[in-house]
Every structure is written in C-alpha cells, then in structure tokens.
Short mmCIF file of C-alpha atoms in Angstrom, two decimals:
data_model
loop_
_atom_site.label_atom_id
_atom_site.label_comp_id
_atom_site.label_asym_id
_atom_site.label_seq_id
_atom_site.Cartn_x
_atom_site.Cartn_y
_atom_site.Cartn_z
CA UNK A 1 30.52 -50.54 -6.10
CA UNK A 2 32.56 -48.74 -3.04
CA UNK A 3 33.12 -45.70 -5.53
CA UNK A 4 29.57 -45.55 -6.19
CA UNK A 5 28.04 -45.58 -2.60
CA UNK A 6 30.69 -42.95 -2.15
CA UNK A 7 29.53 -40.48 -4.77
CA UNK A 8 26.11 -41.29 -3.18
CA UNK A 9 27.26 -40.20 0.03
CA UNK A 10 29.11 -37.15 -1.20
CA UNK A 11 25.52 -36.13 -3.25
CA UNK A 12 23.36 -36.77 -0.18
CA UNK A 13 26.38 -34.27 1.86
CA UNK A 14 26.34 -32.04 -0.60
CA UNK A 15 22.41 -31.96 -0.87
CA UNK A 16 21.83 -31.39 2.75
CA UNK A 17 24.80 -28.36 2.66
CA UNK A 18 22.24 -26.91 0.00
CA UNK A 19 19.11 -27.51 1.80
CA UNK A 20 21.10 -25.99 5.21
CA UNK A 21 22.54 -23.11 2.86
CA UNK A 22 18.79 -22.10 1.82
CA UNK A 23 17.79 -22.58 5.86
CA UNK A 24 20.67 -19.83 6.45
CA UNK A 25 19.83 -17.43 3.69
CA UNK A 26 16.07 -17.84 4.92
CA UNK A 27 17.49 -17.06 8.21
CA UNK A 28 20.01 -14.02 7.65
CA UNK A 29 17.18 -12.46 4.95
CA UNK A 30 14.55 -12.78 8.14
CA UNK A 31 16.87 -10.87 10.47
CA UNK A 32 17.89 -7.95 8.22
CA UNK A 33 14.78 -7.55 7.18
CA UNK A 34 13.50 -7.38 10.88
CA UNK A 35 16.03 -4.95 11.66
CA UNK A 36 15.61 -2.78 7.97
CA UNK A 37 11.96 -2.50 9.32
CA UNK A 38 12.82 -1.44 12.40
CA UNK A 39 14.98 1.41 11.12
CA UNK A 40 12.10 2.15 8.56
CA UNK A 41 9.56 2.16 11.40
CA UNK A 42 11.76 4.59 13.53
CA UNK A 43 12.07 6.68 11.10
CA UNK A 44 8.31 6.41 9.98
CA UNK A 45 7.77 7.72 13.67
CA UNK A 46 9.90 10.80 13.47
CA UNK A 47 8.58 11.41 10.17
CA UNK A 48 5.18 11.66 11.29
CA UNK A 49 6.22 13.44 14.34
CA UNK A 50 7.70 16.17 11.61
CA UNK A 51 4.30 16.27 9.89
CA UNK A 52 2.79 16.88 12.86
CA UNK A 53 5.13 19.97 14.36
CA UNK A 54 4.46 21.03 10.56
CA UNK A 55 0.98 21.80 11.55
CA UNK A 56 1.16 22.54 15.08
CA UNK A 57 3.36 25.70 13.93
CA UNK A 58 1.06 26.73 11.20
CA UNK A 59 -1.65 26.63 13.52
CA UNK A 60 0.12 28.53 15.67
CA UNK A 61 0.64 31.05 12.67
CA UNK A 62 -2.61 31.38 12.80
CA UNK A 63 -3.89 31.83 16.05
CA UNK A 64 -2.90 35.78 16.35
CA UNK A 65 -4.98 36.46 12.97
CA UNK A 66 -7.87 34.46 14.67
CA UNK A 67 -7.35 37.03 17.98
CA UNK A 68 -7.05 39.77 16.26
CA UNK A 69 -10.02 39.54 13.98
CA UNK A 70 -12.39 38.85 17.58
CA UNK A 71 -11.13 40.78 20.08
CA UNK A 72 -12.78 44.15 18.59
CA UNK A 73 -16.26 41.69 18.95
CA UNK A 74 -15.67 39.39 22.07
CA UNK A 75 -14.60 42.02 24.33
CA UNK A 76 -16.29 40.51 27.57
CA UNK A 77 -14.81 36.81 26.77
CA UNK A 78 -11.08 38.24 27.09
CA UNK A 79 -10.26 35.30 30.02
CA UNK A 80 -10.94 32.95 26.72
CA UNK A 81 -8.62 34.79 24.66
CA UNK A 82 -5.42 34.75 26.84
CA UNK A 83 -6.29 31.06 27.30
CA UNK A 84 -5.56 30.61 23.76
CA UNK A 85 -2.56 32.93 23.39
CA UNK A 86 -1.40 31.46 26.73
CA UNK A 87 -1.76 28.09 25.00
CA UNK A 88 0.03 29.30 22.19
CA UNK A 89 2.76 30.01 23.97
CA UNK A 90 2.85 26.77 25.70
CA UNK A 91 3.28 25.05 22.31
CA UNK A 92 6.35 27.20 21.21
CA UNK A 93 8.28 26.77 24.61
CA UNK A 94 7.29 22.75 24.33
CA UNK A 95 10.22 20.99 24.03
CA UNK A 96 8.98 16.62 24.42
CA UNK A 97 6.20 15.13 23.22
CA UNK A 98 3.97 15.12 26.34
CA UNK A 99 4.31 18.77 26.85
CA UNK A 100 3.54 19.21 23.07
CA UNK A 101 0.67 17.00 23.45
CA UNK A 102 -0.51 18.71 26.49
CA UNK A 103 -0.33 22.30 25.11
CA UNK A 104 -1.77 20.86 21.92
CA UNK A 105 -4.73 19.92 23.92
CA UNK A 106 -5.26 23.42 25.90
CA UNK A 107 -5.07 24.53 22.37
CA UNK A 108 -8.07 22.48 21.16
CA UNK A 109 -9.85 23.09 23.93
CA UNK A 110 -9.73 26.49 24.04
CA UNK A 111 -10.98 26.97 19.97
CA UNK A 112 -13.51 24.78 20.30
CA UNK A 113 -14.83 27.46 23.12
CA UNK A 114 -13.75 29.70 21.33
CA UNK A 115 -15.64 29.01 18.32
CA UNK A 116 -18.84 27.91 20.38
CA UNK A 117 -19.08 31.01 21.59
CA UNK A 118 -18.74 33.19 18.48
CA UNK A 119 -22.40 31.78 17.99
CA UNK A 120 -23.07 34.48 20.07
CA UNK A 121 -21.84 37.19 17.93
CA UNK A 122 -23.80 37.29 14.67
CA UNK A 123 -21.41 40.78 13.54
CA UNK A 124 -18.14 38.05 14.04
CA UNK A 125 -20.55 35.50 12.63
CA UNK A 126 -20.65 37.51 9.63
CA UNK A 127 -16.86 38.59 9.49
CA UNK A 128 -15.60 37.20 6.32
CA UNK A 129 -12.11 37.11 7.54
CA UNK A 130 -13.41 35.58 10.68
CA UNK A 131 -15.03 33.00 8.63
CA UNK A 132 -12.08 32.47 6.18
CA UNK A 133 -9.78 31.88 9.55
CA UNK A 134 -12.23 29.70 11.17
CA UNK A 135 -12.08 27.26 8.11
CA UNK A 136 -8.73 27.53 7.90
CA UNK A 137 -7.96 26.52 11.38
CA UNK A 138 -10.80 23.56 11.68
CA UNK A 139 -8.90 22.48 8.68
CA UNK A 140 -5.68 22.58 10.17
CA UNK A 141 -7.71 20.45 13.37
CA UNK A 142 -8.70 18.11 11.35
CA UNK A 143 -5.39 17.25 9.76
CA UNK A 144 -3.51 17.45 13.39
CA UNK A 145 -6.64 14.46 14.41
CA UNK A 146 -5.63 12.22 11.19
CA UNK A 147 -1.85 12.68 11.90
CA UNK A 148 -2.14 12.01 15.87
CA UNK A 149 -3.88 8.76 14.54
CA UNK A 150 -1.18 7.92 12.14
CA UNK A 151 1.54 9.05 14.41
CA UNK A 152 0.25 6.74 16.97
CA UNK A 153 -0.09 3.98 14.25
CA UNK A 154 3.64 4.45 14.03
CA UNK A 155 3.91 3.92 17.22
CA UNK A 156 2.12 1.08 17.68
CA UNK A 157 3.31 -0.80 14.85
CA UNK A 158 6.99 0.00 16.36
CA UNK A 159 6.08 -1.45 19.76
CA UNK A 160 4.34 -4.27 18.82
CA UNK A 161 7.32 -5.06 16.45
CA UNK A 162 9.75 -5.22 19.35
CA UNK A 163 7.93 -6.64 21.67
CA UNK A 164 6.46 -9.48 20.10
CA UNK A 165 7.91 -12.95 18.96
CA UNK A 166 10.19 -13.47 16.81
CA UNK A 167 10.96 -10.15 15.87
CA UNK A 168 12.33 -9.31 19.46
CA UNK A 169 15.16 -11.36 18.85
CA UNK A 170 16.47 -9.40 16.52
CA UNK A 171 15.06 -6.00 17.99
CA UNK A 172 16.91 -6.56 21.05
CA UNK A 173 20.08 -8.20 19.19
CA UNK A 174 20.44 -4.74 17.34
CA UNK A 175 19.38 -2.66 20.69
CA UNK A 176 15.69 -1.47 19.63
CA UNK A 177 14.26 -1.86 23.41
CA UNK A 178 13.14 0.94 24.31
CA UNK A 179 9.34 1.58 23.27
CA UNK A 180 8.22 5.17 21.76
CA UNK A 181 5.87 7.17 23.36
CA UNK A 182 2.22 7.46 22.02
CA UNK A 183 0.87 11.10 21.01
CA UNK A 184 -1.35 11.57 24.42
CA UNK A 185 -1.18 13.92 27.25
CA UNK A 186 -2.04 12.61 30.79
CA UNK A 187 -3.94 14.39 33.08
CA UNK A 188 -0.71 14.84 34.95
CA UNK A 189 1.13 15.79 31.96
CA UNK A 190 -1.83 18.88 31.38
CA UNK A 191 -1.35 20.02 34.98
CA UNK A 192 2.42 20.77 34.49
CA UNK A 193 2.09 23.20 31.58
CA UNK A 194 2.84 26.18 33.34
CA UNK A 195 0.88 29.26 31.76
CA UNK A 196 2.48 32.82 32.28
CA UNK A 197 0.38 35.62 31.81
CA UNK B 1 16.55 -40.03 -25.38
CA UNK B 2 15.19 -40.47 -21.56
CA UNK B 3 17.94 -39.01 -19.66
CA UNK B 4 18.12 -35.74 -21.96
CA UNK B 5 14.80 -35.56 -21.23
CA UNK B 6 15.82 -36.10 -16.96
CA UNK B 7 18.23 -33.47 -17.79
CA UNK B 8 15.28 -30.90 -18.70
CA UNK B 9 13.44 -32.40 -16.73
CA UNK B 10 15.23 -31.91 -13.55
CA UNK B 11 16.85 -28.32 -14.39
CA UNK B 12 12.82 -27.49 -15.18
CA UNK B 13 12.09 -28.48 -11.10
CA UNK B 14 15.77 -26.86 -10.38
CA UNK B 15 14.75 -23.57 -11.99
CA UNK B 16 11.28 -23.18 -10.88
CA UNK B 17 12.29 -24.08 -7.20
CA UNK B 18 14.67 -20.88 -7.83
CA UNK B 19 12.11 -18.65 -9.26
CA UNK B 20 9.85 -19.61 -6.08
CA UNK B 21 11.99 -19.25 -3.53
CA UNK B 22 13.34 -15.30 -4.92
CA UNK B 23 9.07 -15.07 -5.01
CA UNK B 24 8.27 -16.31 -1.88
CA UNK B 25 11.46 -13.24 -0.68
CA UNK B 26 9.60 -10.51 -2.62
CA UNK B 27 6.49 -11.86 -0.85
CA UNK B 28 7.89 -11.55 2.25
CA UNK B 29 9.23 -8.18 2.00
CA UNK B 30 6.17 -6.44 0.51
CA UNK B 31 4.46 -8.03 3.49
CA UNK B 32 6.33 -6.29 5.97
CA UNK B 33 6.27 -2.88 3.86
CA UNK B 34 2.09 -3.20 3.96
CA UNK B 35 2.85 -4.30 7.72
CA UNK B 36 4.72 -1.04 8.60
CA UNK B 37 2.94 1.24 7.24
CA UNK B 38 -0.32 3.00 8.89
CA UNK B 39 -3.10 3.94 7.25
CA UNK B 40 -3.31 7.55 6.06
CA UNK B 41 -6.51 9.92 5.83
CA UNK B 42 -6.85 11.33 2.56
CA UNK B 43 -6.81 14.45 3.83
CA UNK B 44 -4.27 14.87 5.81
CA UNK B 45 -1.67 12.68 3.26
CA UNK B 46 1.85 13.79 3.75
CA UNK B 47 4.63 13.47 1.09
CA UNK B 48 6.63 10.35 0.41
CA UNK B 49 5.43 6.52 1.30
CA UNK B 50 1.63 6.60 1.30
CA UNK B 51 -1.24 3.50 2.60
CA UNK B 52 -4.70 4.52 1.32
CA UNK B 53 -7.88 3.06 1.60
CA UNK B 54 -10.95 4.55 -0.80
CA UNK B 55 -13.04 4.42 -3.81
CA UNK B 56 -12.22 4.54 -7.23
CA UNK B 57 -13.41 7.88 -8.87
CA UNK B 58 -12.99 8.96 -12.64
CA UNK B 59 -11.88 12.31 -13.41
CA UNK B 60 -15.16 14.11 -15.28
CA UNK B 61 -16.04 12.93 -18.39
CA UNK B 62 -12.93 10.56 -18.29
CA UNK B 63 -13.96 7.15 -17.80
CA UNK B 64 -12.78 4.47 -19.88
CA UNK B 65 -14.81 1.89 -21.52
CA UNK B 66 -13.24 -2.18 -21.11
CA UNK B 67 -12.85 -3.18 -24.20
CA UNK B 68 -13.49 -6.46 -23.89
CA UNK B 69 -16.61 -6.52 -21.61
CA UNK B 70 -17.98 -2.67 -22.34
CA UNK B 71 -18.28 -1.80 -18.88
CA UNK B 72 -17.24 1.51 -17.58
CA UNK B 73 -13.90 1.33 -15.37
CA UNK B 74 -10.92 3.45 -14.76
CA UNK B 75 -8.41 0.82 -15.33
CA UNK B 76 -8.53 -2.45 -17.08
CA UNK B 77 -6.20 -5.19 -18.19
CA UNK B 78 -7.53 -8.38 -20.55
CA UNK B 79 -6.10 -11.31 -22.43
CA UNK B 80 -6.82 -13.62 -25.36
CA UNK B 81 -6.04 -16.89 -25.34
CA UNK B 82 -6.55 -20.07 -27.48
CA UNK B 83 -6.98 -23.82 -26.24
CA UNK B 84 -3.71 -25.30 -28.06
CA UNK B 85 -2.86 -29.38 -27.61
CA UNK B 86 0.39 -31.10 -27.41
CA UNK B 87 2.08 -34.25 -28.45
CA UNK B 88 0.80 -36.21 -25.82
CA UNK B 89 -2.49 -34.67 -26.00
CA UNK B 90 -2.66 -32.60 -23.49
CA UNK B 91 -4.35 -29.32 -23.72
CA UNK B 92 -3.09 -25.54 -22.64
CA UNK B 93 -4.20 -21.78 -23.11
CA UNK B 94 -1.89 -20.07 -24.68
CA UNK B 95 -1.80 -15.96 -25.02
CA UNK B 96 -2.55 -14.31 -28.67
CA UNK B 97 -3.24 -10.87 -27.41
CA UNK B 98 -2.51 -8.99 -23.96
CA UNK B 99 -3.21 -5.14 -22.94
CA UNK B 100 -4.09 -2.87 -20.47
CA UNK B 101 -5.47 0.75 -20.58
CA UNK B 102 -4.33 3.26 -17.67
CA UNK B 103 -5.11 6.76 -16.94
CA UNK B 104 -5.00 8.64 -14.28
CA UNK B 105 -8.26 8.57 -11.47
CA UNK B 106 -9.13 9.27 -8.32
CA UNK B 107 -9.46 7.90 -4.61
CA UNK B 108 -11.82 9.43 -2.18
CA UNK B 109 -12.67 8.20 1.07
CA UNK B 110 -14.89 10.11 3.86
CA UNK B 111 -11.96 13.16 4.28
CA UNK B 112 -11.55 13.57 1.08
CA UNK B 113 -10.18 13.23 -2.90
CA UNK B 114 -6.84 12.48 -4.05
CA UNK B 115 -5.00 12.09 -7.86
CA UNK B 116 -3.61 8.78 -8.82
CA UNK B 117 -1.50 7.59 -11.24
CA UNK B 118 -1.79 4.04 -12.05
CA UNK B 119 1.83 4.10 -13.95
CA UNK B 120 4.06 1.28 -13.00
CA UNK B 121 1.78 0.38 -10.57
CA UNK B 122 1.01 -3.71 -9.22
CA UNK B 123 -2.74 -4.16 -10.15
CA UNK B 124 -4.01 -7.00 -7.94
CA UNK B 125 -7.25 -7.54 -9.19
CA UNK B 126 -9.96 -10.66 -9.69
CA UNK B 127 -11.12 -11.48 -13.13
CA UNK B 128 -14.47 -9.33 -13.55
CA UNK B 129 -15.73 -10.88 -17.20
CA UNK B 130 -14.73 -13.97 -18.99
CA UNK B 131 -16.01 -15.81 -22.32
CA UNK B 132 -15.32 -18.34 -24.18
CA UNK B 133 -16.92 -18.69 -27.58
CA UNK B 134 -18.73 -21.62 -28.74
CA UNK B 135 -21.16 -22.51 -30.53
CA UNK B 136 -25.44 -21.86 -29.19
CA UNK B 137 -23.25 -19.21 -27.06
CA UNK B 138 -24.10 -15.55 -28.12
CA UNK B 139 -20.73 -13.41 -28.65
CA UNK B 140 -20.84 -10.08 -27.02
CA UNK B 141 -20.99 -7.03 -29.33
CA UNK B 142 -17.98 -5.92 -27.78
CA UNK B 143 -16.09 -8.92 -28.56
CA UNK B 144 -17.34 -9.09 -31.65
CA UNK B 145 -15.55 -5.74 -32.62
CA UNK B 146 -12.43 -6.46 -30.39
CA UNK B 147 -11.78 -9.79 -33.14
CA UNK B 148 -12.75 -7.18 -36.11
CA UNK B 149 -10.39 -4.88 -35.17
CA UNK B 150 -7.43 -6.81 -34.10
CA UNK B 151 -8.37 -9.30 -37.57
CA UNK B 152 -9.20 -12.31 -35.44
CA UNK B 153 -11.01 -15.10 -37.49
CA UNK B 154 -12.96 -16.61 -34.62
CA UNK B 155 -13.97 -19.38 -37.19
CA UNK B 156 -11.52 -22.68 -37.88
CA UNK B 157 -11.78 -25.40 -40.82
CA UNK B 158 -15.05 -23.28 -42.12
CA UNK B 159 -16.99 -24.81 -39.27
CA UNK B 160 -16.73 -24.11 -35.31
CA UNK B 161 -15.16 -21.51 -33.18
CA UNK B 162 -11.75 -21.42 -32.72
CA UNK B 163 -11.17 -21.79 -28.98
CA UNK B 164 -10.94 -18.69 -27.94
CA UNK B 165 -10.99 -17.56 -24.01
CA UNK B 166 -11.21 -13.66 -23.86
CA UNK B 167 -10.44 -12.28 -20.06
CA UNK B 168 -10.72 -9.08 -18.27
CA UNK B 169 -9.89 -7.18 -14.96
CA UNK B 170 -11.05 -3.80 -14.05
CA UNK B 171 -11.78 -1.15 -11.67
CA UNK B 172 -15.09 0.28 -11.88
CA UNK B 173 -15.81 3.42 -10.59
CA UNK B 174 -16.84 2.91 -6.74
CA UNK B 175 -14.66 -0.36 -6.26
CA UNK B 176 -13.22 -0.20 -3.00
CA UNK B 177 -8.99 -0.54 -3.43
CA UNK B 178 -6.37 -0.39 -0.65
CA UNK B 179 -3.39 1.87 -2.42
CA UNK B 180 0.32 1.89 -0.94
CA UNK B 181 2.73 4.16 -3.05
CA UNK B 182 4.12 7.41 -3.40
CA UNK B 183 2.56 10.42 -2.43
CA UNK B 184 4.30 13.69 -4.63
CA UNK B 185 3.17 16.82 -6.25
CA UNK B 186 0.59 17.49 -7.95
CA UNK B 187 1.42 18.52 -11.67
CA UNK B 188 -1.76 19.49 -12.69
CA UNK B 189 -2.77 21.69 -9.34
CA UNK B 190 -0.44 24.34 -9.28
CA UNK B 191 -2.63 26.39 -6.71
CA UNK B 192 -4.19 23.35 -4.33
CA UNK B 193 -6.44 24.89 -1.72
CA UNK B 194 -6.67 21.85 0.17
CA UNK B 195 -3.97 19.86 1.12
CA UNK B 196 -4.43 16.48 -0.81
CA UNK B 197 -5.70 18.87 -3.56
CA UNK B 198 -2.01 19.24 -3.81
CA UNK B 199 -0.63 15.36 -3.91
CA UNK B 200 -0.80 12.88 -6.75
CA UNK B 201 -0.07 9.44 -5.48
CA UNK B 202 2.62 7.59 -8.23
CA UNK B 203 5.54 5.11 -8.37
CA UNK B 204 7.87 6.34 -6.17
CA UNK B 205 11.11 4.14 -5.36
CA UNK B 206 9.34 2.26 -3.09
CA UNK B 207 6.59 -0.53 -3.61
CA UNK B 208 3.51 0.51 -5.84
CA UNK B 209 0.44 -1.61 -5.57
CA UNK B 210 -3.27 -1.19 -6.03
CA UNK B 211 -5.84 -4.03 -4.78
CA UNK B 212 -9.03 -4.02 -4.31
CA UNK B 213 -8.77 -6.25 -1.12
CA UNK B 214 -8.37 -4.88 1.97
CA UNK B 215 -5.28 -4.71 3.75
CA UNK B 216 -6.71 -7.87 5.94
CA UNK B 217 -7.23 -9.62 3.27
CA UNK B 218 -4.08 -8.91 0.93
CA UNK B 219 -1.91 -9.65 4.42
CA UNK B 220 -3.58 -13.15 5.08
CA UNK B 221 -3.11 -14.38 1.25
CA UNK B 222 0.68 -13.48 2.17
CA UNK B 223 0.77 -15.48 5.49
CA UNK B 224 0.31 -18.80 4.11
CA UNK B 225 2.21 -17.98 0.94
CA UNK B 226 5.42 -16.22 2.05
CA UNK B 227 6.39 -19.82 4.03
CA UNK B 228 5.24 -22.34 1.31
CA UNK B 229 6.84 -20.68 -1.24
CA UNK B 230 10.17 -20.29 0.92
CA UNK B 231 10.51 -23.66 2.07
CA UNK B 232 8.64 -25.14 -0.62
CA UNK B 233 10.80 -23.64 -3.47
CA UNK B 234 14.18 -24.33 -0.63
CA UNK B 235 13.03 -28.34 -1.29
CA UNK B 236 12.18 -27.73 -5.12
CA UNK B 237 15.95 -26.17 -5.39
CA UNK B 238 17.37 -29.62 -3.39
CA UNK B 239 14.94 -32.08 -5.17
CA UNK B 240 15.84 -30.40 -8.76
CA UNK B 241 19.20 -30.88 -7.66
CA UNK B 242 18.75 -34.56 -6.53
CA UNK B 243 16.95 -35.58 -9.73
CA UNK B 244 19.48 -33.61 -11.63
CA UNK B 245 22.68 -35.69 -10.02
CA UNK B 246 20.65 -39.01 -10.46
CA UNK B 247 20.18 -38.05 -14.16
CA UNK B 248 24.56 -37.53 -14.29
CA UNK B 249 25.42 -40.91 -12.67
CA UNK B 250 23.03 -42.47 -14.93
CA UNK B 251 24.72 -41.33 -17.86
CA UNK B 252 28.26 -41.61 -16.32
CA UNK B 253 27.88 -45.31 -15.47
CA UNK B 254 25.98 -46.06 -19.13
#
C-alpha cells in the first residue's frame, strides 16, 4: 500500500517536472525568438535604408542628364537649376539620416518646380530625351515614396517591439533600447543643410 | 484487451499533445515573421524577404480551368473522399484522390505587376465548391468527367451513389491574397524596364505563404491559436503521460 502511494507521488513529481519543463521551453523559445526578431528587424531597417541610398544615388546619376538636357531651354530659370545641383550636392556630402532626409527633400522640391515649370517650354516639352529623363526620374520618385514608407514601417515595427510589453523584457535584457530614427527631416533639420554655390 | 487498448489509447493523447505543441511553435514563429515584416509596394519591391498585398492575375491566355468545379482560377487544390464506417459504427471521410495544379501568375496592386511562383508555397485558402453526390442531386459535368477519367464507379451494390464528397480550393483571377516570400530574379525578363518587371516572387529560405485573408485577418486566427495550441498541447503531453502511467500500474499490479 506504502509502495504504491509512493509511486503515486513520484508520477504526480514527475508529471509536474514535465508540465514545468514545457512552461520553460515555452519560456526560453518566447525569448529567443523576441530577441531573433529583434536582430531580424534591425537588420530589416538597414536593409531598407540600403535600398533606399540605392536610389537616392541613381537619382543623383541622373540629375546632371536632366540639367543638361534644359539648360539650353530654361535659360531665365537658372536660380532653379543650381537649386537642384546645389541639392545634389547636399545628398552626396550627407553623411546621417536627417541630413539625407533633408537634402532628399530640397531634392523633391526642387523637380517638382522644376518639372512644373517645363510646362512652359513646349520645345523641352517636346525633347524626347527630356521626356525619357523625366519618366525616368518620377519613376525613381515614386520608388524613393514606397521605400520611405517601408523604411519607416521598419522602423516602427522596431520601436513598437521594444517598447511595448512583454517584448521589452527581453529587448532590454539583450540591450535593444535605443529607438531608430524615422525617415523625416524637421524643419530644423532642412535649415542646417548648408548649400555652397 | 482494455489496457492494450489504454496503452494506444494514451500514447494516441501523448502523441497528438506533441504534434500540437511543435504546431502551436511553428504558429508562433510565422506570426512574428508576418509581424516584422512591412508591407511592400509592388513597385518599388526590393530583393530578398517580400510582404505583398494584390490581386491575382493570369499570365495571357494562361488560366487554368478547376477541374473539379470548371471555374477559371490560377491555382487550385481538391480532394475526393468517401463516407467509410467503423466497428462501432461510427462514420469518417476518408481521401481516394488528392491534387493540385500550379503555375506561375501574377499580383498587381495600384503600383504595379509582379511574377509569382506558387512552388512550395503555403496555400491558405477557404473551400470555394463542394458536392456530394446523391441521389435527385444533379452531378456536375465536370465531375462527371473527373470520375470517367480517374475510373471512379460513383455507383455501389447496382443501386445508389457511393458516398462520395468531391472538394475544391482556388484562386480566381481578381481574388485579393496577402503574399510573404521571396522576392529574386526574374528568369523570364532578361531586359525588365521597370523595376518589379525584373522580380519573380518564389520560395526562398524563408517562409512562403499565399492567403487570401488579409494580414489582419491571418494575424488574429494566430492570436487565439498560437496560446491554445501551446498550453493546450503542454497539458495533452502531461495528461497522455498521466493516462499512460495509470495504464503501467494497472498492468504491474494485475
């Protein structure tokens, strides 16, 4: 009788040591896979980051075709053209993200004056390599709006991650504190891009 | 008799708590993938680990006919079955022919058009026709020549249908699907002029799935689901293994 309430005890010890077991692999599965997401999400960040200095330079690439193919035809809009190339440079001496961001907006600015005003010029109008430029670069807009988006996604996702419950326990156990900067120039920020001429 | 049957018995509730518990883990982490990823514009995909929302388009003069219901998809998957009974008179469906049909389509949403390859991918679709043939119930045509061509005798003891359930899923052409996968070359575009002209979205590594629910939707089936089928397969494992030590003493102390 004593030998059988003492298997029963032994079962019901060894049960609950499986039951706690399962609790623990629950637990240490929960917590790598907070902080595997974490590096993924870091690294989804710089990734998109990449994708978007990808197209930053090739617009940039681009910009001293689109100049060269209007100057000969927007000879009294030449303050509008060293904005742009003034821009340009801004974006190649840009080192952080704000001052990327910030050029990257005196950048957008200035094309989309740029290309309102070429509806003043039917001849430039008519230019096919004007026209074959122009596509090329709203193209190359378009993509740098989806990938600000998504970059800031990233972000998001990132900050949210470590900030919220219960994920910050683990975010701050393996030292991801420190939240990432969205893709978004300040008004600040745009005032201390200096422009050389 | 009765404790080999406990013996199944419990190693049946010991195995499935197992198989529910490694499911509820694959749950989990496919959660967080669909959880860390953003949402990508078609045009502006980028290589590697993709999320896509947009509708299904066939390539011209490429769309595939179900073969079960005859409607026109781009991907479909179906199964026979047949209404069998046990011993103990219960009855159960049980699968005499399975198959799916996959080709490669496309997803466009409002930026643009991109090539994907369904290969290897996690379709997770609702049933879209169903049938079950009985009698003063008109067969479809296209089940009709499904059982002709696959020499199914839909008759049994020269009178009656044989209980036959015939099933299918499929993506039509305009069904909305949420995509996360790979995003690589395109093999058949060696000159893209566009950029997603250039990607074909495939089994990468990673995580390939293809739903027509929306990320919203496919994330709150998971919330509920990831913790009942942790901690319910955890107690399924300790029960099993309860039952399964009750079943041993028994047949020590007999």
């Amino acid at each position: 009788m004593r030998k059988m309430a003492f298997a029963g005890l032994l079962f019901a010890v060894l049960l609950g040591g499986v039951f706690l077991g399962l609790l623990g692999i629950i637990a240490v599965v929960y917590v790598v896979s907070v902080y595997n997401g974490l590096v993924t999400l870091k690294n989804n960040i710089k990734k998109s980051w990449a994708n978007i200095d990808v197209l930053l330079k090739q617009r940039s690439d681009e910009l001293p075709k689109l100049i060269n193919s209007v100057k000969g035809y927007m000879k009294h809009e030449k303050q509008l053209l060293t904005e742009i190339t003034a821009a340009r440079t801004a974006i190649m001496k840009a080192k952080t993200l704000p001052q990327k961001a910030a050029a990257d907006n005196m950048i957008t600015g200035a094309l989309k004056s740029l290309f309102a005003v070429a509806e003043n010029y039917p001849n430039l109008k008519a230019n096919e390599n004007f026209i074959q430029l122009q596509g090329r670069i709203s193209e190359i807009e378009n993509q740098l709006a989806d990938r600000r988006e998504f970059y800031n996604d990233s972000v998001n996702t990132y900050n949210i991650r470590i900030q919220s419950f219960p994920d910050m326990i683990a975010a701050k156990m393996f030292g991801f504190t420190t939240p990432e900067e969205m893709f978004k120039a300040t008004e600040a920020e745009k005032k201390d891009v200096k422009v050389e001429f | 008799m009765a404790s080999f049957e406990g013996v199944i018995g419990a190693s049946a509730v010991l195995i499935g708590g197992i198989g529910i518990f490694w499911n509820g883990f694959y749950k989990f982490y496919k959660k967080r993938l669909i959880e860390n990823t953003p949402t990508s514009k078609i045009r502006s995909i980028a290589m590697g680990m993709v999320e896509i929302n947009g509708k299904a388009v066939p390539p011209q003069g490429k769309v595939l006919t179900g073969l079960l219901s005859g409607d026109k998809c781009v991907y479909y998957r179906y199964a026979v079955e047949e209404r069998k009974t046990d011993s103990k008179g219960r009855q159960y469906w049980t699968a005499i022919d399975r198959g799916e049909k996959r080709a490669h389509f496309y997803v466009k949403d409002e930026t643009g058009t991109v090539l994907l390859d369904p290969t290897g991918a996690e379709v997770d679709i609702p049933v879209d026709f169903t049938h079950t043939l009985s009698e003063g119930r008109k067969t479809p045509a296209t089940i009709v020549q499904y059982m002709v061509s696959k020499k199914i005798n839909p008759k049994q003891f020269f009178f009656g249908y044989r209980p036959l359930r015939f099933t299918e899923w499929h993506i039509a052409p305009g069904d909305n699907l949420y995509v996360l996968g790979t995003a690589g070359s395109n093999p058949f575009k060696t000159k893209a002029v566009r950029n997603e002209e250039g990607a074909m979205i495939a089994k990468g590594k990673g995580t390939f799935v293809i739903s027509d629910s929306s990320e919203k939707e496919i994330l709150g089936k998971y919330k509920w689901q990831v913790p009942l089928q942790l901690f319910g397969g955890a107690a399924l494992i300790v029960g099993g293994l309860w039952f399964l030590m009750q079943v041993i003493t028994f047949l020590n102390g007999s």
